[in-house]
Coordinates of C-alpha atoms in Angstrom, one line a residue:
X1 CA -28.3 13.4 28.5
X2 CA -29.7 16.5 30.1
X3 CA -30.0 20.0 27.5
X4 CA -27.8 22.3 28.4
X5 CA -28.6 25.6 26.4
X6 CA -26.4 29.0 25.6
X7 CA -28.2 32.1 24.4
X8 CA -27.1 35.4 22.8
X9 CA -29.1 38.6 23.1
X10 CA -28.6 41.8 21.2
X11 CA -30.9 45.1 20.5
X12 CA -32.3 46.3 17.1
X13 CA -34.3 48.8 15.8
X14 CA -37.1 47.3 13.9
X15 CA -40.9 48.7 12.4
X16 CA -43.4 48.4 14.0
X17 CA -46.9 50.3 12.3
X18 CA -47.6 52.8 9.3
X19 CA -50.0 55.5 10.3
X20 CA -52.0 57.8 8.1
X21 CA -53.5 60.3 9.0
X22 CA -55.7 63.5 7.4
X23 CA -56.5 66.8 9.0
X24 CA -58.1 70.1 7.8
X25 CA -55.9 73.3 7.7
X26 CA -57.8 76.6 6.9
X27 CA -56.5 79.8 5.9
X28 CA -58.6 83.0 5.6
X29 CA -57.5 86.0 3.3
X30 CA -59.2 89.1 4.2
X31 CA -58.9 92.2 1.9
X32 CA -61.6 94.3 0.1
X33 CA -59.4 94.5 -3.1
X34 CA -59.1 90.6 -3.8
X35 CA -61.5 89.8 -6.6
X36 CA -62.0 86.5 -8.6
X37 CA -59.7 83.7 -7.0
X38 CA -57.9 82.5 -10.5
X39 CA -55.5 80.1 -8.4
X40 CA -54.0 78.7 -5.4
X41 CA -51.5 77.0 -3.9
X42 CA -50.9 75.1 -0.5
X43 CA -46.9 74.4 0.3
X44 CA -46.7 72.4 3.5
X45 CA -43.8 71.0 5.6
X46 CA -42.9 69.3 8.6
X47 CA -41.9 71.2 11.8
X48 CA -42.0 68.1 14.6
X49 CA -43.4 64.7 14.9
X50 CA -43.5 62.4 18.0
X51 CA -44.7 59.7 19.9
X52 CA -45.9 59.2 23.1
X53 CA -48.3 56.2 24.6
X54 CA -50.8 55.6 22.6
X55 CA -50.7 58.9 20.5
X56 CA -48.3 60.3 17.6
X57 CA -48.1 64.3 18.1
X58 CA -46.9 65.7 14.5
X59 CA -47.2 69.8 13.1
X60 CA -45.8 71.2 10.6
X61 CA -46.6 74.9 8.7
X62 CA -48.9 75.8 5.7
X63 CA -48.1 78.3 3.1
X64 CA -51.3 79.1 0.9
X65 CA -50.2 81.7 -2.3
X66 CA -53.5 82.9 -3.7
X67 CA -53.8 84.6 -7.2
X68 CA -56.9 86.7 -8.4
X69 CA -57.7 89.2 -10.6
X70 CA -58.1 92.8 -9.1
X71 CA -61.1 95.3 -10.5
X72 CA -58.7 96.3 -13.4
X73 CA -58.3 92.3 -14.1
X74 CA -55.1 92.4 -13.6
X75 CA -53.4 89.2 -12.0
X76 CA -52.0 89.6 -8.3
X77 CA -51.1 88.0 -5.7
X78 CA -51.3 87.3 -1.9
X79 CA -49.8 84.5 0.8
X80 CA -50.1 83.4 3.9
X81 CA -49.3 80.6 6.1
X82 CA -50.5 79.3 9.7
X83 CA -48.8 76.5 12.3
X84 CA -50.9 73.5 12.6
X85 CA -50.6 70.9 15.5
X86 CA -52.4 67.0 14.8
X87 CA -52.4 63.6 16.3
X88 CA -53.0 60.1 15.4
X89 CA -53.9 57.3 18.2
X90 CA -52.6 53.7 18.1
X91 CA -52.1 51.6 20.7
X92 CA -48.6 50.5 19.7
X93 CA -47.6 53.9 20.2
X94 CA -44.9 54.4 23.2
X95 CA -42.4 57.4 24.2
X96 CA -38.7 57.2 22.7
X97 CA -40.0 55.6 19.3
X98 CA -38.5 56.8 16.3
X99 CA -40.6 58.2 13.7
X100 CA -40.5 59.2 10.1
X101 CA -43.8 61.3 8.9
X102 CA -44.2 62.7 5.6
X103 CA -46.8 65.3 4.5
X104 CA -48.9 66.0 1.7
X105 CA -51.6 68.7 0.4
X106 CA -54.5 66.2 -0.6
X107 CA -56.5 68.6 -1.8
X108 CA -57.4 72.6 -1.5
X109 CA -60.7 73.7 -1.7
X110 CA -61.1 78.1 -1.9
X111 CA -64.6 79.3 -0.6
X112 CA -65.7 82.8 -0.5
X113 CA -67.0 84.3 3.1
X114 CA -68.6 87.8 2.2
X115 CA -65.2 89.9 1.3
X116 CA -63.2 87.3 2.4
X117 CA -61.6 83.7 0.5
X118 CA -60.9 80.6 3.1
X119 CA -58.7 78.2 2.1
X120 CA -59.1 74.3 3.4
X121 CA -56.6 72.2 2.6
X122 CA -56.6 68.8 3.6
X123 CA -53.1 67.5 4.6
X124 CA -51.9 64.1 5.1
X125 CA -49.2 62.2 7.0
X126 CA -48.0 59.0 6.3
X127 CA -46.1 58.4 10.1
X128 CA -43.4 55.3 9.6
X129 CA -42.9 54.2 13.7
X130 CA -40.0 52.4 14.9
X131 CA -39.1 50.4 18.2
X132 CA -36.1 48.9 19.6
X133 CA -36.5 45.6 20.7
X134 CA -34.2 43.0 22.4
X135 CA -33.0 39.9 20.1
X136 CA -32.5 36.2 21.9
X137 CA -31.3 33.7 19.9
X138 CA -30.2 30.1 21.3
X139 CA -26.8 30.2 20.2
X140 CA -26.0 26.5 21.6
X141 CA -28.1 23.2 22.9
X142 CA -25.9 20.7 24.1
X143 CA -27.6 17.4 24.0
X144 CA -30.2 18.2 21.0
X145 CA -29.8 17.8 17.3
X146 CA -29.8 21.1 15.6
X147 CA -30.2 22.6 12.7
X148 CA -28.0 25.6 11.9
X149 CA -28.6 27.3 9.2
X150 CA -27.2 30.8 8.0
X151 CA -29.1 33.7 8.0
X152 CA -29.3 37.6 7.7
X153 CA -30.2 39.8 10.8
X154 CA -31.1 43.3 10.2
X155 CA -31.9 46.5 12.4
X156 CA -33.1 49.8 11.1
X157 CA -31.5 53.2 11.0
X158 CA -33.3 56.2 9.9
X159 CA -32.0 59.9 9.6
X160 CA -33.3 63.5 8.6
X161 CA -31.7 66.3 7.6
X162 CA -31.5 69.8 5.7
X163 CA -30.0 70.9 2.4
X164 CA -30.1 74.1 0.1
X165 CA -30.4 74.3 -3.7
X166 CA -30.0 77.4 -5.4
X167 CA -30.4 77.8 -9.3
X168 CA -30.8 81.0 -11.9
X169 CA -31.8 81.2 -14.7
X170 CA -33.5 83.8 -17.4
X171 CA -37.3 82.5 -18.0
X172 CA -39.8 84.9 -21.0
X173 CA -41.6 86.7 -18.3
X174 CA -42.5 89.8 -16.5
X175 CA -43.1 88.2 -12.8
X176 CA -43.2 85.3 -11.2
X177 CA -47.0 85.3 -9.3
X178 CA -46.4 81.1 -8.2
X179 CA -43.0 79.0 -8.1
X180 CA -44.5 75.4 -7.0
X181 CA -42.2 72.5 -7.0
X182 CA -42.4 69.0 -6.2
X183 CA -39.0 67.2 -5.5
X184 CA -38.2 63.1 -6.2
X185 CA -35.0 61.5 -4.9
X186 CA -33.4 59.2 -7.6
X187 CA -30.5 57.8 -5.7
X188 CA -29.6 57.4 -2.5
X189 CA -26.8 55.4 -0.9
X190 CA -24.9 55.4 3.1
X191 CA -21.4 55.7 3.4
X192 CA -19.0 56.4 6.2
X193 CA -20.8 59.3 8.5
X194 CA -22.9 60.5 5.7
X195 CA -25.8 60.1 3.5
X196 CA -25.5 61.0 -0.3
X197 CA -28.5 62.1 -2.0
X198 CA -29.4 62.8 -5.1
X199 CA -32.9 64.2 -7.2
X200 CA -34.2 66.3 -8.9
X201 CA -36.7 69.3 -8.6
X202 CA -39.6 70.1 -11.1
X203 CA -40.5 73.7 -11.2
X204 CA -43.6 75.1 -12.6
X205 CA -43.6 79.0 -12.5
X206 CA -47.1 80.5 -12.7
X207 CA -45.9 83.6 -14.3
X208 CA -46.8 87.0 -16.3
X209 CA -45.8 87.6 -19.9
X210 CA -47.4 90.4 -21.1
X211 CA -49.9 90.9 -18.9
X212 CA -51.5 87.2 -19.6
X213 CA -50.6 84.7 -17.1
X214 CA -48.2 81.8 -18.8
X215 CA -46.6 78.5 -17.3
X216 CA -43.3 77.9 -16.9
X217 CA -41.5 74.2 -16.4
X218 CA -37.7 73.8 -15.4
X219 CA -36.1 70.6 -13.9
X220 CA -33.4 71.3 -11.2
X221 CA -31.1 68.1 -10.0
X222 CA -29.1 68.9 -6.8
X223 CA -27.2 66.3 -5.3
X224 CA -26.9 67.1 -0.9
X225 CA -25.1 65.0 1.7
X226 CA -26.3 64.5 5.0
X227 CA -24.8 63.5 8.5
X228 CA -25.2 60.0 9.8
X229 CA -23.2 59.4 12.4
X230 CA -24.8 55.2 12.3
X231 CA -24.0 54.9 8.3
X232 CA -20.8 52.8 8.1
X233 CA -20.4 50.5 4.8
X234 CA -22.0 50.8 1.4
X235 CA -26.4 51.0 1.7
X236 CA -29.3 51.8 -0.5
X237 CA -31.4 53.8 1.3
X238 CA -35.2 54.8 1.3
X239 CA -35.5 58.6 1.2
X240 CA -38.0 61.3 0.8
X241 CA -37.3 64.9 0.0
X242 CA -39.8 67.6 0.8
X243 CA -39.3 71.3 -0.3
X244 CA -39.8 73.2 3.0
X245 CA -39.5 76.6 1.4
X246 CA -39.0 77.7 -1.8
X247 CA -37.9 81.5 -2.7
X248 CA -37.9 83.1 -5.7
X249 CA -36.7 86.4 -6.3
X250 CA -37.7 88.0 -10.0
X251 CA -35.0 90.4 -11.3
X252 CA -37.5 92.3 -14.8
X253 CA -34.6 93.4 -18.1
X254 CA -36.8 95.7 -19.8
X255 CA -34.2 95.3 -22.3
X256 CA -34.0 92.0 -23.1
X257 CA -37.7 91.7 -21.9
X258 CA -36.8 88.6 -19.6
X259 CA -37.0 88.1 -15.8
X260 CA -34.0 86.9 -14.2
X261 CA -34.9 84.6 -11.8
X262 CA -32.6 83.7 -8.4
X263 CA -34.5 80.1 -7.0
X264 CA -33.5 79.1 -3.5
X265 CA -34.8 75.8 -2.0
X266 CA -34.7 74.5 1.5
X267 CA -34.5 71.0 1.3
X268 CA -35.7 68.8 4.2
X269 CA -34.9 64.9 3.8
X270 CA -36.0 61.8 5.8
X271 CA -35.1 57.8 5.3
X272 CA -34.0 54.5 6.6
X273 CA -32.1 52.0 5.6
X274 CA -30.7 48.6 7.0
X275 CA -28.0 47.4 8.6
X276 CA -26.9 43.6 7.6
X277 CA -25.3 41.1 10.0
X278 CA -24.8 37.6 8.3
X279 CA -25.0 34.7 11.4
X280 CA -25.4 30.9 11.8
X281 CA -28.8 30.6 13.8
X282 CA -30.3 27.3 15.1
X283 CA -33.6 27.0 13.0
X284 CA -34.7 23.6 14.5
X285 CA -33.7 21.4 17.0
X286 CA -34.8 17.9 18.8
X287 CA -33.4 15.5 21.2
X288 CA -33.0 11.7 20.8
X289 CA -34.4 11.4 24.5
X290 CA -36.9 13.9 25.3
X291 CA -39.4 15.6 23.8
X292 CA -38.0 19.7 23.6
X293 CA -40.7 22.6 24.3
X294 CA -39.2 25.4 21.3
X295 CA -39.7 28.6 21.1
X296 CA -39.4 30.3 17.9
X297 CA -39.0 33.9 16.9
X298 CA -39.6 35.9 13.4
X299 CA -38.4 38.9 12.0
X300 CA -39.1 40.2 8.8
X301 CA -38.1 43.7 7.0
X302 CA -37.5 45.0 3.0
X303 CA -34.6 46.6 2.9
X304 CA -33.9 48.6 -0.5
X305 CA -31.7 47.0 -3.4
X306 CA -32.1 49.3 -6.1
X307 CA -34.0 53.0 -6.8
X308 CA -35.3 52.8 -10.1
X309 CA -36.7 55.9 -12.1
X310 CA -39.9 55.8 -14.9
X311 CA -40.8 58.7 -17.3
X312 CA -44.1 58.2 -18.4
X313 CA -46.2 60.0 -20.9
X314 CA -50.2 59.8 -20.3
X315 CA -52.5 61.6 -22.4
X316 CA -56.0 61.2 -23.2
X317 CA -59.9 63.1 -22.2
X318 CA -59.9 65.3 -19.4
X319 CA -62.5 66.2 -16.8
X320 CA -63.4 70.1 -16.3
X321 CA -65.3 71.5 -13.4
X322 CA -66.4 74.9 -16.0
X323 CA -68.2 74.4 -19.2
X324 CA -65.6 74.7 -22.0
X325 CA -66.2 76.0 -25.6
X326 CA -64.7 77.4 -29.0
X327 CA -65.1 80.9 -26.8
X328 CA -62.7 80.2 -24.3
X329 CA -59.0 80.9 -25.2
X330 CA -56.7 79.1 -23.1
X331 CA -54.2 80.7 -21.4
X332 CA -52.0 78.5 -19.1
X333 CA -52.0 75.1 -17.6
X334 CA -50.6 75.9 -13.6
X335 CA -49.5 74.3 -10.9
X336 CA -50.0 70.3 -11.8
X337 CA -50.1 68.0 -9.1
X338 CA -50.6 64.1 -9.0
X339 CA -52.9 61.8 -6.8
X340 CA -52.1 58.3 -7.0
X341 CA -52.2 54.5 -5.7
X342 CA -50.2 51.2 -6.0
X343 CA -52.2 49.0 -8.1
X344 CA -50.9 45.3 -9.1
X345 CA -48.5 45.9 -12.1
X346 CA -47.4 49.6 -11.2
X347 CA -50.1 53.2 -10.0
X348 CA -53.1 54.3 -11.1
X349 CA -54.9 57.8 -10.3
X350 CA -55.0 61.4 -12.1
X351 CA -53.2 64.6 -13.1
X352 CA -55.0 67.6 -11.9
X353 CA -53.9 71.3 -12.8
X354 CA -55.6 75.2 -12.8
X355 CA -56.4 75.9 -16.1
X356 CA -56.5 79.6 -16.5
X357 CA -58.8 80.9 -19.2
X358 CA -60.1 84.0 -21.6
X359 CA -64.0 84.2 -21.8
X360 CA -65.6 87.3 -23.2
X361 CA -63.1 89.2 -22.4
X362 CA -62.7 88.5 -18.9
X363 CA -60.4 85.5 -17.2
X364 CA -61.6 82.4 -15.4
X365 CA -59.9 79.3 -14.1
X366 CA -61.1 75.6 -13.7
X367 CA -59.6 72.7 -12.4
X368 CA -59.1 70.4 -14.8
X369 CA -57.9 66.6 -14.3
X370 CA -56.4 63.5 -16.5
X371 CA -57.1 59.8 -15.1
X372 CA -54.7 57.4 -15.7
X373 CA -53.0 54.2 -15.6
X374 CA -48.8 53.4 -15.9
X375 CA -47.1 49.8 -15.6
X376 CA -44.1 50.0 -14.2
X377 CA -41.8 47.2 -15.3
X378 CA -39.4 45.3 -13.3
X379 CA -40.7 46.6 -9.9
X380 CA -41.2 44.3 -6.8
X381 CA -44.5 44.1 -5.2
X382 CA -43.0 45.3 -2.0
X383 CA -41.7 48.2 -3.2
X384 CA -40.8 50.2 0.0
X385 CA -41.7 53.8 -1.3
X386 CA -43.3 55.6 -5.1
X387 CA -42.7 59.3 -5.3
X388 CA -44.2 61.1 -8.5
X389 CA -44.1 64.6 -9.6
X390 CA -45.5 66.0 -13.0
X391 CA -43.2 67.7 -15.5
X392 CA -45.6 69.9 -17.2
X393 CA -49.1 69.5 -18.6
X394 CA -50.8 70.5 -22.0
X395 CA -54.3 70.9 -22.3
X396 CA -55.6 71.3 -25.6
X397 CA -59.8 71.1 -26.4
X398 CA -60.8 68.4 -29.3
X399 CA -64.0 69.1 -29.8
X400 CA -66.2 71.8 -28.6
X401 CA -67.0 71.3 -25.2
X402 CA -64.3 67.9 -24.8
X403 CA -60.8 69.0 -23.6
X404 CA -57.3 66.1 -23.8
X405 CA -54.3 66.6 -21.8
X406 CA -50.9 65.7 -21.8
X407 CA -48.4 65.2 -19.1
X408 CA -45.2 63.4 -18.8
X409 CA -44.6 61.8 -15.1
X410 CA -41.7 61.3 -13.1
X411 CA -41.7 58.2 -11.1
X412 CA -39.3 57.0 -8.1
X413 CA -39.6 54.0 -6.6
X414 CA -37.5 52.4 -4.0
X415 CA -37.4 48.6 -5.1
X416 CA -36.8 46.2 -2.1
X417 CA -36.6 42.6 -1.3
X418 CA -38.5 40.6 1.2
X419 CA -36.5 39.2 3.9
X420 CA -37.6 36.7 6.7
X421 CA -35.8 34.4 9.4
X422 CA -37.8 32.0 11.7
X423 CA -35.3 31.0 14.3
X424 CA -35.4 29.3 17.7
X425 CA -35.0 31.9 20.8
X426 CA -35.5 28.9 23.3
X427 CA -35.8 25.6 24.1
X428 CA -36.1 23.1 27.1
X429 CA -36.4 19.7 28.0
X430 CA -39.7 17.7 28.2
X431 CA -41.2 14.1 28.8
X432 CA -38.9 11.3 28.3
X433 CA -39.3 10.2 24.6
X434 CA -40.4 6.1 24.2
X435 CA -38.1 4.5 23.0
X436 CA -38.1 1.6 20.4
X437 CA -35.8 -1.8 21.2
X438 CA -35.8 -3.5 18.3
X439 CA -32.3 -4.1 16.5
X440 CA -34.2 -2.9 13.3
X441 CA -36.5 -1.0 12.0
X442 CA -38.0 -0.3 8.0
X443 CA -39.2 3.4 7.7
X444 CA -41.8 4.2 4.9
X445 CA -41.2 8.4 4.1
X446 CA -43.6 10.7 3.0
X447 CA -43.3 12.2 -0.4
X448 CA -41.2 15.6 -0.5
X449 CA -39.7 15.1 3.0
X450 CA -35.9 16.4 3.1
X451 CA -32.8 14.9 5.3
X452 CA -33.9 17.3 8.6
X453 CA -37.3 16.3 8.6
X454 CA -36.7 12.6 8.1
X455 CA -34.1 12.7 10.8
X456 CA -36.3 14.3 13.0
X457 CA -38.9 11.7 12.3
X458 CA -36.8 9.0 13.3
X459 CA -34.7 10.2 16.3
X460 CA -31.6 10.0 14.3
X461 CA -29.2 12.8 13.8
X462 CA -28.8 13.6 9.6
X463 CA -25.5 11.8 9.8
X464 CA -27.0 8.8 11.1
X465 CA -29.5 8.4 8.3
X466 CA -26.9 9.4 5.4
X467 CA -24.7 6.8 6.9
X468 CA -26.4 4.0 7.1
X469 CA -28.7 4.6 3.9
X470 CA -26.0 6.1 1.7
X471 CA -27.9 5.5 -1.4
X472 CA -30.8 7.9 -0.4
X473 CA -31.3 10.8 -2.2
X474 CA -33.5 14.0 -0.8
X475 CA -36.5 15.0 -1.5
X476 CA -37.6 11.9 -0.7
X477 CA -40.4 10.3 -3.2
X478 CA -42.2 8.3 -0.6
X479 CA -41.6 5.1 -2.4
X480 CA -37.7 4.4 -0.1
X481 CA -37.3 2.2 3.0
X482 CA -34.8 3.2 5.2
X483 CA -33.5 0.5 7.6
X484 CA -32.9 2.2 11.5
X485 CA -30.0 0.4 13.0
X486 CA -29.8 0.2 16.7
X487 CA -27.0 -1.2 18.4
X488 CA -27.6 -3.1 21.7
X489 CA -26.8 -1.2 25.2
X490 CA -26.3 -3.0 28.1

């Protein structure tokens, strides 16, 4: 009997490469009046990103607040920002891909150039790329033995969008010189037309009180909803957040002695998530007669199950770029910010914050950073995505010349599952199989073999064998015989 073979074909978004990437972004402050650089800090976000052959084209904007102390020491401050265009080259790159590029400030190093400060930052883009690609599976195969098995197909969606989050509150200050923020997502699921999001913001004010700078921590949770137009049924989704501007207008109460503070944040988000279709696919196949030439196709993905949250407190010695002693006072602990990677059991990498300082008589700042090391329990090894942002930092010194810190972490992690399916996208006839003519055969299995691959061994379809060796039970030990019946044809 000839093969006679159906096929269905369908498109799906899928995957297909993670770039990174690092560029250098400078920003020069020119003024005559700026004196000792006490901190800075770089805000960046993402304007565009797209692909093309062979090349990823992505910019985005920097905004660089320095603060320095004038000639009369007192603390000021000055910002600017400047567009930046970049590109990454792989060969997998093609137009009409979809992509998904986050950015980060890696690090910010302030030089001075005669009356001038420069700024580098070093920014970096982790670019997610997807592709549609057409899906052929052999839905039928007439005159083969097949093995159907069912399985879960999935094709990517990914969305972006923009959200505000406004908050006020009273904070024991004069003036707000720096409002950094880092944002986490700790939930997000799809429902009909719309993403719901929801996260938090952690706020750490580099502020004024009484003519000494301070440092101020405030969590924010905001909960936005995005268009989808794709999102249908009930999803986890992966999602980042990114604070593309953050505005902070100071109201002083000489009365009271507070600063009112009004905090607007423009919120820019960016995910994916999967779609599930549950099918019967053909896995394996052979024919009684001839031998089949198959073609097989994989597809793999991780799609999210469950976005778990960690607070962890790490403490321990520090590492100090100034020499520290019983004659500095310290004054604040500003604008913390976290470096870390994945390791085995959870991340591993340090704390770093501008430690702002009284030294005979006069102010100073150092950068000052914590290593460590957190296990986070209960998370898969392909976890799709870690945010972590730092909810305040103490430094404190120990001994003369050794400083400890303390900072509690804020950890998101998207867990996911692992998901593969191996299934046959073709198959066609080949030689004409030998066959055997005895009236009946003994069979010695191998240890471990199943009901498919024994079948397949012998030519027989899996009703065959169960039918006529009843008693057999799968895995097989290797120590059966199973008898092969066949009947005479004239």
């Amino acid at each position: 009997m000839s093969l006679s073979t159906q096929y269905s074909t369908g498109n799906y978004l899928g995957r297909i490469a993670v770039i990174k990437s690092q560029s250098i972004v400078e920003i020069r402050f020119s003024s005559h009046d700026i004196g000792e650089a006490a901190a800075v800090y770089p805000q960046v976000s993402l304007s565009s990103c797209e692909a093309a052959s062979g090349r990823v084209t992505y910019g985005g904007r920097l905004v660089c607040t320095l603060v320095y102390a004038d000639e009369n020491g007192k603390l000021c401050r000055i910002q600017k920002g400047a567009e930046f265009s970049h590109f990454a080259d792989d060969d997998r790159l093609a137009p009409a891909q979809n992509t998904l590029c986050t950015l980060t400030c890696e690090r910010a190093q302030v030089k001075r150039d005669g009356s001038s400060y420069v700024v580098a930052v070093v920014i970096g883009a982790s670019i997610s790329v997807f592709a549609s690609s057409q899906r052929n599976t052999l839905s039928q195969a007439d005159g083969a033995v097949c093995l159907r098995e069912n399985a879960k197909l999935y094709s990517a969606v990914t969305f972006s969008g923009e959200s505000e989050v406004e908050d006020d509150f009273d904070c024991n200050a004069e003036d707000v010189l720096i409002p950094a923020a880092e944002a986490i997502v700790t939930d997000c699921n799809c429902r009909a037309g719309a993403i719901e999001i929801n996260g938090e913001i952690y706020l750490s004010l580099l502020a004024v009180r009484d003519g000494k700078p301070v440092c101020l921590d405030r969590i924010i949770p905001f909960k936005s909803e995005i268009a989808c137009e794709e999102a249908l049924l009930s999803r986890k989704a992966v999602c980042r957040a990114e604070i593309k501007e953050i505005s902070v207008n100071a109201r002083v109460n000489e009365e009271k002695g507070k600063c009112g503070v009004d905090l607007v944040a423009q919120m820019g988000f960016a995910g994916m998530y999967y779609e599930e279709e549950e099918v019967s696919v053909i896995t394996d196949a052979f024919s009684c007669e001839n031998s089949l030439q198959l073609t097989f196709a994989e597809e793999s993905c991780n799609p999210c199950t469950e976005i778990k949250v960690y607070t962890e407190k790490v403490s321990g010695l520090c590492a100090t770029k100034a020499k520290l002693d019983y004659s500095c006072a310290f004054l604040a602990a500003a604008l913390p910010k976290v470096e870390f990677a994945r390791s085995s059991d959870g991340i591993e990498g340090s704390v770093s914050a501008t430690l702002l300082y009284e030294s005979n008589g006069e102010m100073h700042s150092t950068e000052v950073n914590l290593p460590f090391a957190v296990t986070l329990t209960g998370l898969n090894k392909c976890c799709e995505d870690v945010t972590v942002a730092v909810c305040g930092v103490n430094i404190r010194q120990r001994a003369e010349g050794e400083c400890e810190a303390e900072a509690v972490l804020k950890i998101s992690a998207a867990d996911c599952e692992q998901s593969s399916v191996r299934y046959l996208s073709d198959a066609v006839d080949g030689e004409p199989l030998k066959t055997n003519d005895c009236a009946l055969s003994v069979y010695i299995p191998a240890s471990g073999d199943g009901l498919w691959e024994t079948a397949k061994k012998l030519l027989q379809s899996p009703e065959q064998i169960q039918s006529t060796n009843p008693d057999l039970n799968f895995p097989l030990s290797g120590k059966e015989r199973i008898l092969i019946y066949r009947p005479k044809t004239n």
